[in-house]
Each structure stands twice: as structure tokens, then as C-alpha cells.
């Protein structure tokens, strides 16, 4: 299903029957990335056999071959039941006229998704890759007129990604441009939604959404055929399109299991990624379901591992059953999210206010009488500084605390003397007769700025 990652058949040639090239045994391919020495426990269906498999999540099963032509040492397997949705197939392209008659271009960095994006932006429905570096766009009429050939004839490595094939010599591999799109509206009874840029890895800072609204259905069943997400901050969310309730959420830690059945005819999906740990992403098979939602008792509730939503199994087979979301259990999760959001907003506001206060050059604090402040230590020429019956102002100037003593009722515009140092005893009646607390630690420029500031008050 989807891209044949679950294929466990016995085809061991690139084409059925006696045609095609024979596959190498997976326990004889230690010079390559996939072999039984690296995956000894049967992962991806590998073993002491030479059957076609898809261990890397490619568009269809493949195998290593003994021939090595221009660096090509593997081929796709032409298995008719394993054609990935979105991949139309391999077609003959004689060039007169071209298989796809729309826009075209070439690139030395061509990948399947580069071509899909090129044609998608130009409003075409289909994109075709050919000869490893050429991209063509077209519509449904072009595909109907094209002559299909065996998938193994599209055997040219993409110039931009050696793990993908981009058509062949006179052979074009055609895809539906919806594959790997970052958004879409789906109203068919069934279909597949791929992560952005699929089959390439999804990009950093992705923010994508899809709407599922299968016509004439009462609920939507979702099955994850691929889920390759490693970053816990890259999350896929499923929402009820009517009530905007969060139904399920998956990420690098919380991974989907059995198929899910949601009691809504309108399902919204959103996917967000950050700057770290990109991966292939996901392929989601969906289908609309008609008729009654649940055939069993609602008392049989279980919790899906890694997800706070309560789900109801629709069969007794817990490993392969379909699960459905219980909407009456979502209120707690929504309330918790509201509380978390409010708390985070409050903390963020405090941090922003604190940051801007620290950036201020000068912050005046409420004045007090000299007797209440008492003596102050000073690192300047005076060892003690005291406001004798006057008033004191505490000033934070460039993150340095300075205390200014003045005579009660005296004018507040006389300049400082003694070159910006601490004033002498004869200045007890001055409005700036005492400067204490780290004043000498300020630079000469800052001392001059502070004096100018005080003289204007």
C-alpha cells in the first residue's frame, strides 16, 4: 500500500516473470547501505533472500543488481500492485510531440520534488522527469495520449539526488503534482496525503495544512502508512473542522499506531516543523466512512499510547483494529492548553517589560529624607557619604546605582563641581552635594552625561 514499504512478496527480478534483471541477495550487499548485516532482525523485510523490498521509503520497491552502468547499481521493481498513489508511471517520450506538452526546464540539481514544485506553481496537474535532469509539465489529456512502458525503463538517477530515479533515455516518469504539496482540499472518498516535499525530506520551518471533506460520509478513517518524524518539535495535528477541537497530535515522541476513525465528516490536518532534524515525513491514507460510527459498546475505552485523546477500538484485534476519537474527553486537554498559553503569555510579558526597563538609561526612584537613608559607603575620595537633614534621590544610571543628596528646598539646577568626582564638605548646601554608590565606577563619558542630566532637572 502507498509506496510498497509493506510489500513482502517474492518477486526477485526487476520485472515479473523471466524478463528484467535478477536481484542480489540482501545478505550479499554489504558494500551498500541496506543489507542483513546492518539490519539483522528482519527490519524492512530484509533477509537471506533476493526479493524486492523498499527499506528507504522510496516511491516503490526496488533491489540491488549486479550490473553497474554509469554508477547505477539498483533498479525499481515493476510490481503492478505497488504503484504509489501520485506516481502515474513510466511512459514513452519520443519528443515529437513531447509526452507532456506544457512548460519545461532542465536542472543539474533536479529531484522529483523540484520538478513537482516547478509544475505545481505553474498550475499544471502533472509533472514528468526525464533523463535525470529534464522536467516537463502537462494536463490530463497529455497523460491519456501517452504510451505506458515498464517502470524499470525509468532508470536514470536524478542529477540532484542519487537515491531517486528521474525517468530515462526517451522515458518520462510522471507524477501528480499534489504529491508533496504543502496544502490541499480533498473531497474524494479516499486518497493519500503526503508530507511537504515528499518523497524528499520535508523542509525546516514548514507550516502546512490540508482539509479532508469526503462527500456523503459521516466519519473519516485515517491510516499512517509512513511516519518518519524524529524531532519532538515537528508535530502533526488533526482537528475537527466543525468544532475546531484538537483530536490527535503526533510528533517525534508520540507516534501513531492503529488506524484512527474520527466521528466527523470534516477533518483538518496541520504540520509544523522547526529548524532541526528534518526527515522523510509521512504518508496518510484516508477514506470516508458511511453509516453508523460505532458497532460496539462505548464503555470499552482505551487511551492511544503517547496521546491524551481517548479512543474506542472498533474490533477486538487490538494490534490491527481501527480506533475512533471520543470527543467528550477533549475538554480537559483544551482547558489545559488554555492555562498553559495564559501562563506562557504572562511570563513573556514580564520578560519583555524587564528587558525594556534594563535598557533605560536612567530610572529615578522615589526620594526619601536623608535621615532615613543613613550613611552610604563610597569607593571615591570619601569613605562615607551622608545626607544631613536634606533629601536623597536614588538613581539607576546605565545599570549603576547612584545616590544624590540635596538640601531640602534647594534649587535643583546647579552643576556638579570638582571635575565630576565627589564634592567637598563645603558643598553641603548644594543640590548635588553628595554622589555615592559606584559613581567613580562610571566612565568619564558616563559621569559627564550624568552631570548634564542632573543639571537639567
PDB file of C-alpha atoms in Angstrom, residues 35-243:
ATOM      1  CA  UNK A  35      21.918  -5.411   3.998  1.00  0.00           C
ATOM      2  CA  UNK A  36      21.249  -8.066   6.629  1.00  0.00           C
ATOM      3  CA  UNK A  37      24.473  -7.234   8.485  1.00  0.00           C
ATOM      4  CA  UNK A  38      23.146  -3.745   9.218  1.00  0.00           C
ATOM      5  CA  UNK A  39      19.543  -4.903   9.715  1.00  0.00           C
ATOM      6  CA  UNK A  40      19.833  -8.436  11.147  1.00  0.00           C
ATOM      7  CA  UNK A  41      16.360  -8.678  12.677  1.00  0.00           C
ATOM      8  CA  UNK A  42      14.293  -8.588   9.514  1.00  0.00           C
ATOM      9  CA  UNK A  43      13.752  -4.847   9.511  1.00  0.00           C
ATOM     10  CA  UNK A  44      12.047  -3.580   6.344  1.00  0.00           C
ATOM     11  CA  UNK A  45      11.562  -7.187   5.229  1.00  0.00           C
ATOM     12  CA  UNK A  46      15.263  -7.749   4.523  1.00  0.00           C
ATOM     13  CA  UNK A  47      16.683 -11.249   4.948  1.00  0.00           C
ATOM     14  CA  UNK A  48      18.620 -14.057   3.282  1.00  0.00           C
ATOM     15  CA  UNK A  49      16.661 -13.662   0.050  1.00  0.00           C
ATOM     16  CA  UNK A  50      16.663 -11.504  -3.063  1.00  0.00           C
ATOM     17  CA  UNK A  51      13.039 -10.335  -3.086  1.00  0.00           C
ATOM     18  CA  UNK A  52      12.159  -6.759  -3.966  1.00  0.00           C
ATOM     19  CA  UNK A  53      11.772  -4.504  -0.926  1.00  0.00           C
ATOM     20  CA  UNK A  54      11.525  -0.790  -0.083  1.00  0.00           C
ATOM     21  CA  UNK A  55      13.679  -0.231   3.030  1.00  0.00           C
ATOM     22  CA  UNK A  56      14.289   3.503   2.476  1.00  0.00           C
ATOM     23  CA  UNK A  57      10.726   4.705   1.845  1.00  0.00           C
ATOM     24  CA  UNK A  58      11.216   5.262  -1.883  1.00  0.00           C
ATOM     25  CA  UNK A  59       8.303   5.608  -4.290  1.00  0.00           C
ATOM     26  CA  UNK A  60       8.125   1.824  -4.890  1.00  0.00           C
ATOM     27  CA  UNK A  61      10.036  -1.424  -4.109  1.00  0.00           C
ATOM     28  CA  UNK A  62      13.472  -1.929  -5.613  1.00  0.00           C
ATOM     29  CA  UNK A  63      16.552  -4.133  -5.346  1.00  0.00           C
ATOM     30  CA  UNK A  64      20.292  -4.083  -5.920  1.00  0.00           C
ATOM     31  CA  UNK A  65      21.537  -5.581  -9.211  1.00  0.00           C
ATOM     32  CA  UNK A  66      24.896  -6.995 -10.246  1.00  0.00           C
ATOM     33  CA  UNK A  67      25.355  -4.744 -13.287  1.00  0.00           C
ATOM     34  CA  UNK A  68      26.831  -1.314 -12.748  1.00  0.00           C
ATOM     35  CA  UNK A  69      26.005   1.063 -15.573  1.00  0.00           C
ATOM     36  CA  UNK A  70      27.191   4.638 -15.086  1.00  0.00           C
ATOM     37  CA  UNK A  71      27.074   4.291 -11.315  1.00  0.00           C
ATOM     38  CA  UNK A  72      23.602   2.696 -11.247  1.00  0.00           C
ATOM     39  CA  UNK A  73      23.626  -0.420  -9.063  1.00  0.00           C
ATOM     40  CA  UNK A  74      19.924  -0.703  -8.200  1.00  0.00           C
ATOM     41  CA  UNK A  75      16.608  -0.701 -10.051  1.00  0.00           C
ATOM     42  CA  UNK A  76      12.941  -0.244  -9.287  1.00  0.00           C
ATOM     43  CA  UNK A  77      10.877  -3.419  -9.343  1.00  0.00           C
ATOM     44  CA  UNK A  78       7.878  -3.288 -11.658  1.00  0.00           C
ATOM     45  CA  UNK A  79       5.205  -4.657  -9.303  1.00  0.00           C
ATOM     46  CA  UNK A  80       1.786  -3.562 -10.633  1.00  0.00           C
ATOM     47  CA  UNK A  81       0.105  -3.660  -7.206  1.00  0.00           C
ATOM     48  CA  UNK A  82       2.788  -1.424  -5.658  1.00  0.00           C
ATOM     49  CA  UNK A  83       2.422   1.747  -7.685  1.00  0.00           C
ATOM     50  CA  UNK A  84       2.386   4.604  -5.236  1.00  0.00           C
ATOM     51  CA  UNK A  85      -0.625   6.950  -5.341  1.00  0.00           C
ATOM     52  CA  UNK A  86       0.563  10.117  -7.021  1.00  0.00           C
ATOM     53  CA  UNK A  87       3.078   8.241  -9.168  1.00  0.00           C
ATOM     54  CA  UNK A  88       1.318   7.723 -12.509  1.00  0.00           C
ATOM     55  CA  UNK A  89       4.026   5.589 -14.088  1.00  0.00           C
ATOM     56  CA  UNK A  90       6.755   5.427 -16.699  1.00  0.00           C
ATOM     57  CA  UNK A  91       5.884   6.470 -20.271  1.00  0.00           C
ATOM     58  CA  UNK A  92       7.466   6.590 -23.697  1.00  0.00           C
ATOM     59  CA  UNK A  93       8.560  10.085 -24.789  1.00  0.00           C
ATOM     60  CA  UNK A  94       9.539  10.378 -28.444  1.00  0.00           C
ATOM     61  CA  UNK A  95       9.791  14.157 -28.219  1.00  0.00           C
ATOM     62  CA  UNK A  96       7.536  14.855 -31.249  1.00  0.00           C
ATOM     63  CA  UNK A  97       5.255  15.792 -29.639  1.00  0.00           C
ATOM     64  CA  UNK A  98       6.535  15.552 -26.065  1.00  0.00           C
ATOM     65  CA  UNK A  99       4.637  13.343 -23.623  1.00  0.00           C
ATOM     66  CA  UNK A 100       3.772  16.425 -21.544  1.00  0.00           C
ATOM     67  CA  UNK A 101       3.182  19.486 -23.704  1.00  0.00           C
ATOM     68  CA  UNK A 102       3.294  22.269 -21.072  1.00  0.00           C
ATOM     69  CA  UNK A 103       6.186  24.190 -19.534  1.00  0.00           C
ATOM     70  CA  UNK A 104       9.579  22.512 -19.297  1.00  0.00           C
ATOM     71  CA  UNK A 105      13.068  23.103 -17.964  1.00  0.00           C
ATOM     72  CA  UNK A 106      16.349  21.459 -17.078  1.00  0.00           C
ATOM     73  CA  UNK A 107      18.432  21.474 -13.918  1.00  0.00           C
ATOM     74  CA  UNK A 108      21.663  19.883 -12.773  1.00  0.00           C
ATOM     75  CA  UNK A 109      20.063  19.673  -9.305  1.00  0.00           C
ATOM     76  CA  UNK A 110      16.836  18.027 -10.410  1.00  0.00           C
ATOM     77  CA  UNK A 111      14.902  15.845  -7.969  1.00  0.00           C
ATOM     78  CA  UNK A 112      11.362  14.526  -8.219  1.00  0.00           C
ATOM     79  CA  UNK A 113      10.079  17.206  -5.847  1.00  0.00           C
ATOM     80  CA  UNK A 114      11.942  20.009  -7.643  1.00  0.00           C
ATOM     81  CA  UNK A 115      10.005  19.138 -10.790  1.00  0.00           C
ATOM     82  CA  UNK A 116       6.717  18.751  -8.894  1.00  0.00           C
ATOM     83  CA  UNK A 117       7.132  22.192  -7.342  1.00  0.00           C
ATOM     84  CA  UNK A 118       8.034  23.702 -10.722  1.00  0.00           C
ATOM     85  CA  UNK A 119       4.830  22.428 -12.355  1.00  0.00           C
ATOM     86  CA  UNK A 120       2.625  22.985  -9.301  1.00  0.00           C
ATOM     87  CA  UNK A 121       3.448  26.693  -9.218  1.00  0.00           C
ATOM     88  CA  UNK A 122       2.501  26.997 -12.876  1.00  0.00           C
ATOM     89  CA  UNK A 123      -0.933  25.452 -12.418  1.00  0.00           C
ATOM     90  CA  UNK A 124      -0.343  22.081 -14.093  1.00  0.00           C
ATOM     91  CA  UNK A 125      -1.758  18.818 -12.778  1.00  0.00           C
ATOM     92  CA  UNK A 126       1.103  16.521 -13.800  1.00  0.00           C
ATOM     93  CA  UNK A 127       4.891  16.702 -13.734  1.00  0.00           C
ATOM     94  CA  UNK A 128       7.342  14.460 -15.533  1.00  0.00           C
ATOM     95  CA  UNK A 129      11.062  13.816 -15.011  1.00  0.00           C
ATOM     96  CA  UNK A 130      13.278  12.551 -17.805  1.00  0.00           C
ATOM     97  CA  UNK A 131      16.934  11.700 -18.453  1.00  0.00           C
ATOM     98  CA  UNK A 132      17.925  12.690 -14.907  1.00  0.00           C
ATOM     99  CA  UNK A 133      17.861  16.449 -15.492  1.00  0.00           C
ATOM    100  CA  UNK A 134      14.742  17.402 -17.537  1.00  0.00           C
ATOM    101  CA  UNK A 135      11.325  18.406 -16.176  1.00  0.00           C
ATOM    102  CA  UNK A 136       8.063  18.650 -18.152  1.00  0.00           C
ATOM    103  CA  UNK A 137       4.552  19.771 -17.166  1.00  0.00           C
ATOM    104  CA  UNK A 138       1.181  18.828 -18.583  1.00  0.00           C
ATOM    105  CA  UNK A 139      -2.501  18.111 -18.086  1.00  0.00           C
ATOM    106  CA  UNK A 140      -4.706  15.028 -18.034  1.00  0.00           C
ATOM    107  CA  UNK A 141      -5.101  14.940 -21.810  1.00  0.00           C
ATOM    108  CA  UNK A 142      -1.355  14.529 -22.220  1.00  0.00           C
ATOM    109  CA  UNK A 143      -1.304  11.524 -19.896  1.00  0.00           C
ATOM    110  CA  UNK A 144      -4.204   9.853 -21.702  1.00  0.00           C
ATOM    111  CA  UNK A 145      -2.332  10.089 -25.010  1.00  0.00           C
ATOM    112  CA  UNK A 146       0.982   8.799 -23.593  1.00  0.00           C
ATOM    113  CA  UNK A 147       2.142   5.201 -24.057  1.00  0.00           C
ATOM    114  CA  UNK A 148       2.987   3.430 -20.753  1.00  0.00           C
ATOM    115  CA  UNK A 149       6.081   1.246 -20.516  1.00  0.00           C
ATOM    116  CA  UNK A 150       7.634  -0.877 -17.782  1.00  0.00           C
ATOM    117  CA  UNK A 151       8.640   1.042 -14.656  1.00  0.00           C
ATOM    118  CA  UNK A 152      12.164  -0.370 -14.869  1.00  0.00           C
ATOM    119  CA  UNK A 153      12.771   1.614 -18.057  1.00  0.00           C
ATOM    120  CA  UNK A 154      12.748   4.835 -15.976  1.00  0.00           C
ATOM    121  CA  UNK A 155      16.173   4.053 -14.613  1.00  0.00           C
ATOM    122  CA  UNK A 156      18.169   7.306 -14.759  1.00  0.00           C
ATOM    123  CA  UNK A 157      19.466   8.680 -11.443  1.00  0.00           C
ATOM    124  CA  UNK A 158      18.288  12.208 -10.647  1.00  0.00           C
ATOM    125  CA  UNK A 159      21.144  14.684 -11.004  1.00  0.00           C
ATOM    126  CA  UNK A 160      20.141  16.324  -7.711  1.00  0.00           C
ATOM    127  CA  UNK A 161      19.610  13.162  -5.639  1.00  0.00           C
ATOM    128  CA  UNK A 162      21.272   9.829  -6.399  1.00  0.00           C
ATOM    129  CA  UNK A 163      18.711   7.860  -4.359  1.00  0.00           C
ATOM    130  CA  UNK A 164      15.889   8.858  -6.757  1.00  0.00           C
ATOM    131  CA  UNK A 165      15.289   7.993 -10.391  1.00  0.00           C
ATOM    132  CA  UNK A 166      14.232  10.689 -12.861  1.00  0.00           C
ATOM    133  CA  UNK A 167      12.934   8.907 -15.935  1.00  0.00           C
ATOM    134  CA  UNK A 168      15.330   7.551 -18.538  1.00  0.00           C
ATOM    135  CA  UNK A 169      16.531   7.957 -22.109  1.00  0.00           C
ATOM    136  CA  UNK A 170      13.311   8.672 -24.001  1.00  0.00           C
ATOM    137  CA  UNK A 171      11.355   7.636 -20.907  1.00  0.00           C
ATOM    138  CA  UNK A 172       9.464  10.007 -18.620  1.00  0.00           C
ATOM    139  CA  UNK A 173       8.292   9.300 -15.082  1.00  0.00           C
ATOM    140  CA  UNK A 174       5.021  11.140 -14.454  1.00  0.00           C
ATOM    141  CA  UNK A 175       3.645  12.268 -11.069  1.00  0.00           C
ATOM    142  CA  UNK A 176       0.541  14.073  -9.842  1.00  0.00           C
ATOM    143  CA  UNK A 177       1.661  17.480  -8.526  1.00  0.00           C
ATOM    144  CA  UNK A 178      -0.482  17.055  -5.367  1.00  0.00           C
ATOM    145  CA  UNK A 179       2.170  14.682  -4.018  1.00  0.00           C
ATOM    146  CA  UNK A 180       4.293  16.610  -1.539  1.00  0.00           C
ATOM    147  CA  UNK A 181       2.174  19.763  -1.689  1.00  0.00           C
ATOM    148  CA  UNK A 182       2.037  21.903   1.448  1.00  0.00           C
ATOM    149  CA  UNK A 183      -1.740  22.343   1.312  1.00  0.00           C
ATOM    150  CA  UNK A 184      -4.815  20.923  -0.353  1.00  0.00           C
ATOM    151  CA  UNK A 185      -8.557  20.285  -0.223  1.00  0.00           C
ATOM    152  CA  UNK A 186      -9.647  16.658  -0.579  1.00  0.00           C
ATOM    153  CA  UNK A 187     -13.276  15.732  -1.274  1.00  0.00           C
ATOM    154  CA  UNK A 188     -12.798  12.274  -2.844  1.00  0.00           C
ATOM    155  CA  UNK A 189     -13.971   9.250  -0.865  1.00  0.00           C
ATOM    156  CA  UNK A 190     -10.347   8.142  -0.410  1.00  0.00           C
ATOM    157  CA  UNK A 191      -6.853   9.382  -1.077  1.00  0.00           C
ATOM    158  CA  UNK A 192      -3.327   9.880   0.232  1.00  0.00           C
ATOM    159  CA  UNK A 193      -1.838  12.948   1.902  1.00  0.00           C
ATOM    160  CA  UNK A 194       1.934  13.279   1.809  1.00  0.00           C
ATOM    161  CA  UNK A 195       4.172  15.439   3.935  1.00  0.00           C
ATOM    162  CA  UNK A 196       5.571  18.560   2.238  1.00  0.00           C
ATOM    163  CA  UNK A 197       8.314  17.876  -0.335  1.00  0.00           C
ATOM    164  CA  UNK A 198       7.649  14.107  -0.320  1.00  0.00           C
ATOM    165  CA  UNK A 199       9.453  11.922  -1.407  1.00  0.00           C
ATOM    166  CA  UNK A 200      12.233  14.365  -0.434  1.00  0.00           C
ATOM    167  CA  UNK A 201      12.660  15.277   3.249  1.00  0.00           C
ATOM    168  CA  UNK A 202      10.318  17.973   4.486  1.00  0.00           C
ATOM    169  CA  UNK A 203      11.899  21.390   4.901  1.00  0.00           C
ATOM    170  CA  UNK A 204      12.672  23.421   8.022  1.00  0.00           C
ATOM    171  CA  UNK A 205      10.006  25.881   9.169  1.00  0.00           C
ATOM    172  CA  UNK A 206       7.228  24.059   7.320  1.00  0.00           C
ATOM    173  CA  UNK A 207       3.717  25.260   8.106  1.00  0.00           C
ATOM    174  CA  UNK A 208       1.238  23.229   6.066  1.00  0.00           C
ATOM    175  CA  UNK A 209      -2.451  22.351   6.249  1.00  0.00           C
ATOM    176  CA  UNK A 210      -4.922  20.072   4.466  1.00  0.00           C
ATOM    177  CA  UNK A 211      -8.711  19.807   4.557  1.00  0.00           C
ATOM    178  CA  UNK A 212     -10.493  16.429   4.260  1.00  0.00           C
ATOM    179  CA  UNK A 213     -14.192  16.565   3.469  1.00  0.00           C
ATOM    180  CA  UNK A 214     -15.236  13.295   1.763  1.00  0.00           C
ATOM    181  CA  UNK A 215     -18.700  13.930   0.363  1.00  0.00           C
ATOM    182  CA  UNK A 216     -21.628  11.922   1.710  1.00  0.00           C
ATOM    183  CA  UNK A 217     -19.697  10.452   4.650  1.00  0.00           C
ATOM    184  CA  UNK A 218     -20.255  10.605   8.403  1.00  0.00           C
ATOM    185  CA  UNK A 219     -16.713   9.924   9.598  1.00  0.00           C
ATOM    186  CA  UNK A 220     -13.132   9.720   8.341  1.00  0.00           C
ATOM    187  CA  UNK A 221     -10.719   6.839   8.813  1.00  0.00           C
ATOM    188  CA  UNK A 222      -7.010   7.695   8.804  1.00  0.00           C
ATOM    189  CA  UNK A 223      -4.196   5.155   8.385  1.00  0.00           C
ATOM    190  CA  UNK A 224      -0.498   6.073   8.654  1.00  0.00           C
ATOM    191  CA  UNK A 225       1.474   4.119   6.057  1.00  0.00           C
ATOM    192  CA  UNK A 226       4.642   6.160   6.601  1.00  0.00           C
ATOM    193  CA  UNK A 227       5.564   8.225   9.652  1.00  0.00           C
ATOM    194  CA  UNK A 228       9.222   9.212   9.645  1.00  0.00           C
ATOM    195  CA  UNK A 229       9.435  12.164  12.075  1.00  0.00           C
ATOM    196  CA  UNK A 230      12.256  12.305  14.642  1.00  0.00           C
ATOM    197  CA  UNK A 231      12.095  15.813  16.100  1.00  0.00           C
ATOM    198  CA  UNK A 232       9.654  16.143  19.058  1.00  0.00           C
ATOM    199  CA  UNK A 233       9.041  19.743  17.955  1.00  0.00           C
ATOM    200  CA  UNK A 234       7.850  18.680  14.489  1.00  0.00           C
ATOM    201  CA  UNK A 235       4.186  17.918  15.024  1.00  0.00           C
ATOM    202  CA  UNK A 236       1.212  16.729  13.025  1.00  0.00           C
ATOM    203  CA  UNK A 237      -2.189  17.766  14.395  1.00  0.00           C
ATOM    204  CA  UNK A 238      -5.669  16.553  13.456  1.00  0.00           C
ATOM    205  CA  UNK A 239      -8.628  18.868  14.167  1.00  0.00           C
ATOM    206  CA  UNK A 240     -12.389  18.662  13.871  1.00  0.00           C
ATOM    207  CA  UNK A 241     -13.247  21.020  11.022  1.00  0.00           C
ATOM    208  CA  UNK A 242     -16.611  21.942  12.602  1.00  0.00           C
ATOM    209  CA  UNK A 243     -15.769  22.480  16.284  1.00  0.00           C
TER     210      UNK A 243
END
